[in-house]
């Protein structure tokens, strides 16, 4: 009878060790899967942030190009305006300068 009790205790101990090993293996698998999922989420967020940054950069570049075009068009208009003034008045200015130089 003592032999049966010892056998039962040994069987219970062996079964408990197997269950503990299986639980440890399952825990390790869960931790590894969680790490993979964490890495996947981080990679997705980095990719998403990169895409958002690229979109923002393109948008800002487009706005800057548009503003540069506006400034260039305004500059051209101003140059044209100044050229018209010059064409209309340069002879008068030259005469005024000449008279000022020769004292007349």
Coordinates of N, CA and C in Angstrom, one line a residue:
X1 N 0.8 -1.2 0.0 CA 0.0 0.0 0.0 C 0.9 1.2 0.0
X2 N 1.9 1.2 0.8 CA 2.8 2.4 0.8 C 3.5 2.6 -0.6
X3 N 3.6 1.5 -1.3 CA 4.2 1.6 -2.6 C 3.3 2.3 -3.6
X4 N 1.9 2.1 -3.4 CA 1.0 2.7 -4.2 C 0.9 4.2 -3.9
X5 N 1.0 4.6 -2.7 CA 1.0 6.0 -2.3 C 2.3 6.7 -2.8
X6 N 3.4 6.0 -2.7 CA 4.6 6.6 -3.2 C 4.5 6.8 -4.7
X7 N 4.0 5.7 -5.4 CA 3.8 5.8 -6.9 C 2.9 6.9 -7.2
X8 N 1.8 7.1 -6.5 CA 0.8 8.2 -6.8 C 1.5 9.6 -6.6
X9 N 2.3 9.7 -5.5 CA 3.0 10.9 -5.2 C 4.0 11.2 -6.4
X10 N 4.7 10.2 -6.8 CA 5.7 10.4 -7.9 C 4.9 10.8 -9.2
X11 N 3.8 10.1 -9.4 CA 3.0 10.4 -10.6 C 2.5 11.8 -10.6
X12 N 2.0 12.2 -9.4 CA 1.5 13.6 -9.3 C 2.6 14.6 -9.5
X13 N 3.8 14.3 -8.9 CA 4.9 15.2 -9.1 C 5.4 15.3 -10.5
X14 N 5.4 14.1 -11.2 CA 5.8 14.1 -12.7 C 4.8 14.9 -13.5
X15 N 3.5 14.7 -13.2 CA 2.4 15.4 -13.9 C 2.5 16.9 -13.6
X16 N 2.8 17.3 -12.4 CA 2.9 18.7 -12.1 C 4.1 19.3 -12.8
X17 N 5.2 18.6 -12.9 CA 6.4 19.1 -13.6 C 6.1 19.3 -15.1
X18 N 5.3 18.3 -15.7 CA 5.0 18.4 -17.1 C 4.1 19.6 -17.3
X19 N 3.1 19.8 -16.4 CA 2.2 20.9 -16.5 C 2.9 22.2 -16.4
X20 N 3.9 22.3 -15.4 CA 4.7 23.5 -15.2 C 5.5 23.8 -16.4
X21 N 6.1 22.7 -17.0 CA 6.9 22.9 -18.2 C 6.1 23.4 -19.4
X22 N 4.9 22.8 -19.5 CA 4.0 23.2 -20.6 C 3.5 24.7 -20.4
X23 N 3.2 25.0 -19.1 CA 2.8 26.4 -18.8 C 4.0 27.4 -19.1
X24 N 5.2 27.0 -18.8 CA 6.4 27.8 -19.0 C 6.6 28.0 -20.5
X25 N 6.4 26.9 -21.3 CA 6.5 27.0 -22.7 C 5.4 27.9 -23.3
X26 N 4.2 27.8 -22.8 CA 3.1 28.6 -23.3 C 3.4 30.1 -22.9
X27 N 3.9 30.3 -21.7 CA 4.2 31.7 -21.3 C 5.3 32.3 -22.2
X28 N 6.3 31.5 -22.6 CA 7.3 32.0 -23.5 C 6.8 32.3 -24.8
X29 N 5.9 31.4 -25.3 CA 5.3 31.7 -26.6 C 4.4 32.9 -26.6
X30 N 3.7 33.2 -25.5 CA 2.8 34.3 -25.4 C 3.7 35.6 -25.4
X31 N 4.8 35.5 -24.6 CA 5.7 36.7 -24.5 C 6.3 37.0 -25.9
X32 N 6.8 35.9 -26.6 CA 7.4 36.1 -27.9 C 6.3 36.6 -28.9
X33 N 5.1 36.1 -28.9 CA 4.1 36.7 -29.8 C 3.8 38.1 -29.4
X34 N 3.7 38.5 -28.2 CA 3.5 39.8 -27.7 C 4.6 40.7 -28.2
X35 N 5.9 40.3 -28.2 CA 7.0 41.1 -28.7 C 6.9 41.3 -30.2
X36 N 6.5 40.2 -30.9 CA 6.3 40.4 -32.4 C 5.2 41.4 -32.7
X37 N 4.1 41.3 -31.9 CA 3.0 42.2 -32.1 C 3.4 43.6 -31.8
X38 N 4.2 43.8 -30.7 CA 4.7 45.1 -30.3 C 5.6 45.7 -31.4
X39 N 6.4 44.9 -32.0 CA 7.3 45.3 -33.1 C 6.5 45.7 -34.3
X40 N 5.5 44.9 -34.6 CA 4.6 45.1 -35.8 C 3.9 46.5 -35.6
X41 N 3.4 46.7 -34.4 CA 2.7 47.9 -34.1 C 3.6 49.1 -34.3
X42 N 4.8 49.0 -33.7 CA 5.8 50.1 -33.7 C 6.2 50.4 -35.2
X43 N 6.4 49.3 -35.9 CA 6.8 49.4 -37.4 C 5.7 50.1 -38.1
X44 N 4.4 49.7 -37.9 CA 3.3 50.3 -38.5 C 3.2 51.8 -38.2
X45 N 3.4 52.1 -36.9 CA 3.3 53.5 -36.5 C 4.4 54.4 -37.1
X46 N 5.6 53.8 -37.2 CA 6.7 54.5 -37.8 C 6.4 54.7 -39.3
X47 N 5.9 53.7 -40.0 CA 5.6 53.8 -41.4 C 4.5 54.8 -41.6
X48 N 3.5 54.8 -40.7 CA 2.4 55.7 -40.8 C 2.9 57.2 -40.6
X49 N 3.7 57.3 -39.6 CA 4.3 58.7 -39.3 C 5.1 59.1 -40.5
X50 N 5.9 58.2 -41.1 CA 6.7 58.6 -42.3 C 5.9 59.0 -43.4
X51 N 4.8 58.3 -43.6 CA 3.8 58.6 -44.7 C 3.2 60.0 -44.5
X52 N 2.8 60.2 -43.2 CA 2.2 61.5 -42.9 C 3.2 62.6 -43.0
X53 N 4.4 62.4 -42.6 CA 5.5 63.4 -42.8 C 5.8 63.7 -44.3
X54 N 5.8 62.6 -45.1 CA 6.0 62.8 -46.5 C 4.9 63.6 -47.1
X55 N 3.6 63.3 -46.7 CA 2.5 64.0 -47.2 C 2.6 65.5 -46.8
X56 N 2.9 65.7 -45.6 CA 3.0 67.1 -45.1 C 4.1 67.8 -45.8
X57 N 5.2 67.2 -46.0 CA 6.4 67.8 -46.7 C 5.9 68.2 -48.2
X58 N 5.2 67.3 -48.8 CA 4.8 67.5 -50.2 C 3.8 68.7 -50.2
X59 N 2.9 68.7 -49.2 CA 1.9 69.8 -49.1 C 2.6 71.1 -48.9
X60 N 3.5 71.2 -48.0 CA 4.2 72.4 -47.7 C 5.1 72.8 -48.9
X61 N 5.7 71.9 -49.6 CA 6.5 72.3 -50.7 C 5.6 72.8 -51.8
X62 N 4.4 72.2 -52.0 CA 3.4 72.8 -52.9 C 3.0 74.2 -52.6
X63 N 2.7 74.4 -51.3 CA 2.3 75.7 -50.8 C 3.5 76.7 -51.1
X64 N 4.7 76.3 -50.8 CA 5.9 77.2 -51.0 C 6.1 77.5 -52.4
X65 N 5.9 76.5 -53.3 CA 6.0 76.7 -54.7 C 5.0 77.7 -55.2
X66 N 3.8 77.5 -54.7 CA 2.7 78.4 -55.1 C 3.0 79.8 -54.6
X67 N 3.5 80.0 -53.4 CA 3.8 81.3 -52.9 C 4.9 81.9 -53.7
X68 N 5.9 81.1 -54.1 CA 7.0 81.6 -54.9 C 6.5 82.1 -56.2
X69 N 5.6 81.4 -56.8 CA 5.0 81.8 -58.1 C 4.3 83.1 -58.0
X70 N 3.5 83.3 -56.8 CA 2.8 84.5 -56.6 C 3.8 85.7 -56.5
X71 N 4.9 85.4 -55.7 CA 5.9 86.5 -55.5 C 6.6 86.8 -56.8
X72 N 6.9 85.8 -57.6 CA 7.5 86.0 -58.9 C 6.6 86.8 -59.8
X73 N 5.3 86.5 -59.8 CA 4.4 87.3 -60.6 C 4.3 88.7 -60.2
X74 N 4.2 88.9 -58.8 CA 4.2 90.3 -58.3 C 5.5 91.0 -58.7
X75 N 6.6 90.4 -58.6 CA 7.9 91.0 -58.9 C 7.9 91.4 -60.4
X76 N 7.4 90.5 -61.3 CA 7.3 90.8 -62.7 C 6.4 92.0 -62.9
X77 N 5.3 92.1 -62.3 CA 4.4 93.2 -62.4 C 5.1 94.5 -61.9
X78 N 5.8 94.4 -60.8 CA 6.4 95.6 -60.3 C 7.6 96.1 -61.2
X79 N 8.3 95.1 -61.8 CA 9.3 95.5 -62.8 C 8.7 96.1 -64.0
X80 N 7.6 95.6 -64.4 CA 6.9 96.2 -65.6 C 6.4 97.6 -65.3
X81 N 5.9 97.8 -64.1 CA 5.4 99.1 -63.6 C 6.6 100.1 -63.6
X82 N 7.7 99.7 -63.0 CA 8.8 100.6 -62.9 C 9.4 100.9 -64.3
X83 N 9.4 99.9 -65.2 CA 9.9 100.1 -66.6 C 9.0 101.1 -67.3
X84 N 7.7 101.0 -67.1 CA 6.8 102.0 -67.7 C 7.1 103.4 -67.2
X85 N 7.3 103.5 -65.9 CA 7.6 104.8 -65.3 C 8.9 105.3 -65.9
X86 N 9.9 104.4 -65.9 CA 11.2 104.8 -66.5 C 11.0 105.3 -67.9
X87 N 10.3 104.5 -68.7 CA 10.2 104.8 -70.1 C 9.5 106.2 -70.3
X88 N 8.5 106.4 -69.4 CA 7.7 107.7 -69.5 C 8.5 108.9 -69.0
X89 N 9.4 108.7 -68.0 CA 10.0 109.8 -67.4 C 11.5 109.9 -67.5
X90 N 12.2 108.9 -68.1 CA 13.7 108.9 -68.0 C 14.3 110.2 -68.7
X91 N 13.7 110.6 -69.7 CA 14.2 111.8 -70.4 C 14.1 113.0 -69.5
X92 N 13.0 113.2 -68.8 CA 12.8 114.3 -67.9 C 13.9 114.2 -66.7
X93 N 14.1 113.0 -66.2 CA 15.0 112.8 -65.1 C 16.5 113.1 -65.6
X94 N 16.8 112.7 -66.8 CA 18.1 112.9 -67.4 C 18.3 114.4 -67.5
X95 N 17.3 115.1 -68.0 CA 17.4 116.6 -68.2 C 17.6 117.2 -66.8
X96 N 16.8 116.8 -65.8 CA 17.0 117.4 -64.5 C 18.3 117.2 -63.9
X97 N 18.9 116.0 -64.1 CA 20.2 115.7 -63.6 C 21.2 116.5 -64.4
X98 N 21.1 116.6 -65.6 CA 22.0 117.4 -66.4 C 22.0 118.8 -66.0
X99 N 20.8 119.4 -65.8 CA 20.7 120.8 -65.4 C 21.3 121.0 -64.0
X100 N 21.1 120.0 -63.1 CA 21.7 120.1 -61.8 C 23.2 120.1 -61.8
X101 N 23.7 119.3 -62.7 CA 25.2 119.2 -62.8 C 25.8 120.4 -63.4
X102 N 25.2 121.0 -64.4 CA 25.8 122.1 -65.0 C 25.3 123.4 -64.4
X103 N 24.5 123.3 -63.4 CA 24.1 124.5 -62.6 C 23.0 125.3 -63.2
X104 N 22.1 124.7 -63.9 CA 21.2 125.5 -64.6 C 19.8 125.3 -64.3

